[in-house]
Backbone as a ProteinNet text record, in pm:
[ID]
protein_1_A
[PRIMARY]
QLALVESGGDLVQPGGSLKLSCAASRGTFNGSAIGWFRQAPGKARERVSCLIDRDGGRAYYPRSLKGRYTTSGNNAKTMVWLQMISLRPEDTGVYHCAVAADCSLSDNLFVAWGPGTQVTVPS
[TERTIARY]
-15851.9	-15721.2	-15637.4	-15563.4	-15483.5	-15380.7	-15367.6	-15267	-15186.1	-15056.6	-14967.5	-14893.8	-14873.6	-14797	-14702.1	-14575.6	-14476.1	-14455.5	-14410.7	-14377.4	-14278.2	-14221.6	-14132	-13985.2	-13950.7	-13810.8	-13755.6	-13624.9	-13563	-13411.7	-13344.4	-13199	-13167.3	-13091.3	-13061.5	-12911	-12856.4	-12713.9	-12680.5	-12560.9	-12520.8	-12543.7	-12595.4	-12628.7	-12770.4	-12838.5	-12975.3	-13076.1	-13203	-13313.6	-13419	-13498.9	-13606.1	-13714	-13838.6	-13949.8	-14026.7	-14031.5	-14104.7	-14243.4	-14337.3	-14474.5	-14515.4	-14596	-14657	-14806.7	-14880.2	-15024.5	-15098.8	-15196.4	-15278.7	-15408.5	-15448.4	-15580.8	-15647.1	-15777.6	-15857.9	-15838.3	-15819.2	-15802.5	-15717.7	-15692.9	-15608.3	-15502.4	-15412.1	-15305.6	-15351.4	-15475.8	-15524.9	-15474.6	-15393.4	-15344.4	-15227.6	-15178.9	-15071.3	-14933.3	-14834.9	-14696.3	-14659.8	-14608	-14574.6	-14422.8	-14365.5	-14221	-14178.5	-14065.1	-13997.2	-13871.3	-13849.5	-13738.6	-13660.1	-13530.4	-13444.6	-13383	-13391.9	-13325.9	-13221.4	-13095.8	-12986.7	-12928.9	-12874	-12818.9	-12710.4	-12726	-12625	-12624	-12722.2	-12726.3	-12857.9	-12856.4	-12978.7	-13074.4	-13201.2	-13302	-13282.4	-13298.7	-13277.9	-13401.4	-13446.7	-13555.2	-13495.6	-13548.6	-13493.6	-13580.7	-13704.1	-13788.9	-13911.3	-13975.9	-14103.8	-14184.9	-14307.6	-14397.3	-14515.2	-14540.4	-14657.1	-14774.5	-14881.1	-14998.7	-15093.9	-15039.5	-15117.9	-15024.8	-15075.8	-14994.9	-14911.9	-14970.8	-14899.9	-14812.8	-14807.8	-14731.5	-14581.9	-14531.1	-14387.6	-14317.5	-14197.8	-14119.1	-13986.9	-13939.1	-13813.8	-13722.5	-13593.6	-13493.7	-13370.3	-13298.2	-13166	-13077.5	-12988.6	-12902.8	-12825.2	-12787.7	-12705.1	-12780.5	-12913.8	-12992.7	-13063.5	-13058.8	-13128.5	-13074.3	-13167.1	-13127.3	-13131.8	-13121.2	-13130.5	-13263.3	-13326.7	-13454.2	-13562.4	-13678.4	-13793.3	-13918.4	-13995.9	-14119.9	-14238.1	-14345.7	-14466.3	-14585.5	-14705.2	-14826.4	-14931.4	-15034.9	-15141.8	-15253.1	-15338.2	-15445.6	-15548	-15561.3	-15656.7	-15607.4	-15480.5	-15419.6	-15417.8	-15395.7	-15387.2	-15252.6	-15169	-15038.6	-14932.5	-14818.2	-14701	-14585.7	-14505.7	-14393.7	-14261.7	-14158.1	-14022.4	-13941.4	-13904.9	-13823.1	-13677.7	-13597.4	-13454.9	-13373.8	-13276	-13190	-13044.3	-12959.3	-12815.1	-12787.4	-12849.2	-12841.1	-12698.9	-12669.2	-12537.6	-12552.9	-12445.6	-12456.5	-12508.4	-12476.8	-12523.2	-12673.1	-12739.9	-12885.1	-12954.9	-12877.1	-12932.4	-13000.6	-13115.3	-13186.1	-13332.1	-13402.6	-13547.9	-13610.6	-13697.7	-13762.3	-13905.1	-13935.2	-14068.2	-14130.7	-14262.5	-14333.3	-14417.3	-14442.7	-14520.5	-14574.7	-14669.8	-14732.2	-14722.9	-14730.2	-14731.5	-14811.5	-14828.9	-14902.8	-14820.8	-14689.6	-14603.7	-14464.2	-14393.2	-14257.1	-14158.3	-14193.9	-14103.4	-14098.1	-14190.3	-14194.9	-14084.8	-14046.1	-13940.9	-13993.4	-13900.8	-13938.6	-14029.4	-14009.8	-14088.4	-14235.1	-14268.9	-14408.8	-14478.2	-14406.4	-14468.8	-14538.3	-14652.2	-14732.5	-14770.7	-14838.4	-14889.1	-14775.4	-14669	-14553.4	-14590.2	-14548.6	-14566.9	-14458.6	-14473.1	-14375.1	-14242.4	-14240.1	-14115.7	-14095.8	-14006.5	-13969.6	-13818.3	-13755.9	-13610.1	-13552.8	-13455.5	-13377.9	-13233.5	-13178	-13040.3	-12962.5	-12853.7	-12763.9	-12627.5	-12585.8	-12460.9	-12339.2	-12234.3	-12111.2	-12022.1
531.3	518.8	641.8	690.1	811	792.4	894.2	895.7	1024.4	1013.9	1128.7	1154.3	1280.8	1319.5	1431.7	1412.2	1514.4	1603.4	1724.3	1816.8	1919.6	1994.7	2103.4	2074.6	1951.1	1920.6	1996.8	2021.3	2101.1	2085.7	2143.1	2155.3	2290.1	2285.6	2405.9	2414.3	2530.5	2549	2539.2	2495.4	2489.2	2621.9	2612.3	2731.5	2779.2	2723.5	2765	2701.5	2734	2684.7	2621.2	2536.1	2470.4	2431.9	2437.2	2396.4	2287	2171.8	2058.3	2051.4	1999.2	1984.9	1838.2	1800.9	1667.9	1689.8	1653.6	1676.7	1546.5	1552.6	1435.7	1440.2	1324.7	1312.1	1186.3	1180.6	1068.7	1055.6	1167.6	1167	1284.2	1289.8	1396.9	1335.9	1422.5	1379.3	1375.2	1400.5	1420.4	1313.3	1357	1267.1	1180.3	1193.3	1105.5	1165.5	1082.7	1127.9	1129.1	1240.8	1254.5	1264.8	1169	1165.9	1207.4	1273	1298.9	1211.1	1149.7	1057.6	1093.7	1070.5	1096.1	965.4	940.6	825.9	878.5	868.2	914.3	796.2	819	708.1	633.1	502.4	420	425.9	492.6	506	453.5	419.5	375.5	493.1	462.4	566.1	626.2	755.6	826.4	909.6	900.7	986.5	1123.2	1227	1360.8	1446.7	1407.3	1480.8	1396	1429.9	1369.7	1470.9	1488.9	1585.8	1510.6	1533.6	1474.6	1570.1	1523.7	1608.2	1599.9	1622.4	1628.2	1680.9	1703.2	1748.5	1871.9	1962.8	2085.6	2079.7	1965.4	1957.8	1954.2	1867.5	1859.8	1795.8	1846.9	1795.5	1739.5	1639.4	1572.8	1571.3	1585.7	1586	1510.7	1449.4	1398.2	1514.3	1486.4	1593.2	1661.3	1584	1638.7	1739.7	1735.6	1824	1935.1	1928.1	2027.8	2166.1	2256.7	2393.2	2421.5	2318.7	2339.6	2293.1	2197.3	2144.9	2182.4	2222.6	2253.8	2197	2121.3	2066.9	2131.3	2148.4	2209	2162.2	2186.3	2145.4	2254.5	2240.2	2340.3	2299.8	2395.3	2369.6	2269.9	2264.7	2171.9	2028.3	2012.2	1879.5	1804.5	1881.4	1821.9	1844.5	1927.7	1959	1956.1	1901.8	1910.6	1956.9	2045.5	2101.3	2065.9	2065.6	2050.4	2165.6	2258.8	2372.6	2337.1	2350.8	2316.7	2441.3	2471.9	2587.2	2542.5	2633	2605.2	2468.7	2443.2	2310.7	2275.4	2146.9	2092.6	1978.5	1940.6	1826.6	1700.9	1680.8	1560	1562.3	1671.6	1677	1620.4	1587.8	1534.1	1400.2	1382	1256	1272.8	1161.6	1163.4	1171	1267.2	1290.1	1237.8	1153.8	1094.5	1137.1	1143.5	1156.6	1030.7	1002.2	885.4	910.3	828.4	849.2	723.7	747.3	638.8	686.2	597.2	633.7	724.6	714.2	792.5	801.6	908.6	926	827	765.6	670.3	536.9	515.3	388.9	381.7	260.4	242.4	275.9	302.7	347.6	249	120.9	21.2	18.4	93.8	101.7	227	304.6	417.8	365.8	425.1	378.8	496.7	465	564.5	645.6	578	646.8	712.9	838.3	907.2	866.4	903.4	864.7	937.1	1048.6	1120.1	1237.9	1325.8	1441.9	1457.8	1483.5	1485.3	1620.4	1614.4	1732.4	1707.2	1799.9	1786.7	1911.7	1890.1	1999.4	1963.1	2024.9	1984.4	2022.5	1944.6	1973.5	2067
-712.7	-650.5	-684.3	-585.2	-601.3	-713.4	-798.1	-903.3	-891.3	-912.5	-898.3	-1028.9	-1058.8	-1177	-1138.8	-1171.7	-1142.6	-1264.7	-1239.6	-1348.3	-1296.6	-1389.3	-1351.9	-1373.4	-1410.2	-1433.9	-1552.6	-1548.2	-1654.7	-1648.1	-1745.3	-1741.1	-1677.1	-1569.4	-1492.4	-1470.5	-1483.5	-1460.6	-1312.4	-1278.8	-1137	-1067.4	-948.1	-872.2	-892	-989.7	-1018.5	-925.7	-950.3	-867.9	-955.9	-895.4	-967.7	-868.6	-914.3	-829.6	-901	-840.8	-895.8	-833.8	-913.2	-866	-870.1	-775	-769.6	-755.8	-859.8	-861.5	-837.6	-751.3	-719.6	-798.2	-848.1	-909	-855.6	-871	-817.2	-666.9	-600	-455.4	-410.4	-281.2	-226.4	-135.7	-89	0.7	146.3	173	308.2	404.8	499.9	602.7	562.7	439.9	392.4	418.6	399.9	391.2	243.9	196.6	55.5	43.2	-23.4	-39.3	-178.5	-186.2	-313.3	-315.7	-430	-445.4	-571.3	-566.2	-681.5	-726.3	-856.9	-916.8	-1012	-972.7	-1057.7	-1133.8	-1251.6	-1330.6	-1253.8	-1248.2	-1184.1	-1032.9	-974.9	-828.1	-773.7	-646.8	-581	-565.4	-567	-544.1	-405.3	-395.7	-269.8	-236.4	-115	-70.3	-36.1	-97.2	-74.8	16.5	37.3	130.3	162.2	272.1	306.6	385	343.1	405.6	465.4	590.8	657.6	641.2	581.6	560.7	679.5	797.4	920.5	1028.3	1142.6	1256.5	1222.1	1148.5	1116.3	994.4	926.5	802.1	819.9	900.3	924.7	805.5	776.4	664.4	713.6	642.1	677.2	554.7	579.1	471.4	517.7	422.2	459	502.4	595	645.9	534.6	433.2	326.2	239.8	243.4	158.1	234.6	365.1	445.3	413.3	389.4	356.3	207.6	124.8	-18.8	-75.5	-10.8	-57.1	43.9	-8	76.1	11.2	87.2	34.8	105.7	32.4	88.4	7.6	60.8	-8.8	-2.9	-84.9	-84	11.7	44.8	141.5	88	-42.1	-101.7	-98	-60.4	-47.3	-180.4	-286.6	-419.7	-486.4	-426.9	-485.2	-376.6	-410.9	-325.3	-413.5	-360	-435.8	-370.8	-452.4	-402.9	-460.9	-375.2	-415.9	-392.1	-496.3	-486.6	-523.1	-441.4	-467.8	-471	-519.8	-524.3	-585	-698.6	-759.7	-801.1	-789.3	-819.8	-918.7	-987.4	-1079.8	-1012.1	-885.6	-815.4	-787	-813.1	-801.2	-925.5	-1026.2	-1150.1	-1126.6	-1187.5	-1178.7	-1215.3	-1211.4	-1229.8	-1091.6	-1073.4	-944.4	-948.4	-851	-838.3	-705.5	-703.2	-576.4	-553.7	-427.9	-389.8	-249.2	-207.1	-76.5	9.2	138.3	236.3	357.4	452.6	573.8	664.9	658.5	746.2	686.8	720.2	669.8	730.3	839.7	903.4	829.7	737.6	665.4	560.7	528.4	428.5	289.6	199.3	65.9	-5.5	19.2	-54.4	-10	93.5	136.2	82.3	4.3	-63.6	-189.3	-220.5	-333.1	-421.6	-530.5	-626.4	-686.4	-721.5	-777.8	-910	-923.2	-1049.7	-1148	-1275.4	-1378.6	-1366	-1294.3	-1273.4	-1366	-1324.4	-1405.3	-1397.4	-1512.7	-1522.7	-1482.6	-1394	-1356.9	-1398.8	-1473.6	-1518.8	-1481.4	-1409.6	-1372.9	-1430.3	-1536.8	-1601.4	-1518.6	-1536.9	-1463	-1542.4
[MASK]
+++++++++++++++++++++++++++++++++++++++++++++++++++++++++++++++++++++++++++++++++++++++++++++++++++++++++++++++++++++++++++

């Protein structure tokens, strides 16, 4: 069964950049939708990106994050990254990756959640 592990979280000053990684083991992302989610303290989990690993690799973002977040994957279909720029304190949270059959599915249908990686942007 597919297992995911995130890495790359750090404490970053406002305006900085960070690249998170989601590594797959015991399988690949082939044909899946790979979502990145943020869990901030006291807030509901938010999907920050979704990458379709087919049909040319289309990516989706909330309108509020478009232009600052970019997701991509490798040809081996074992890694997905989330590049974040112009970081703000509201970007703080634990970032998880998970997979589903399609990006149109609701968050609760994503599976193989990784343990997460902490991103902190101080105010």
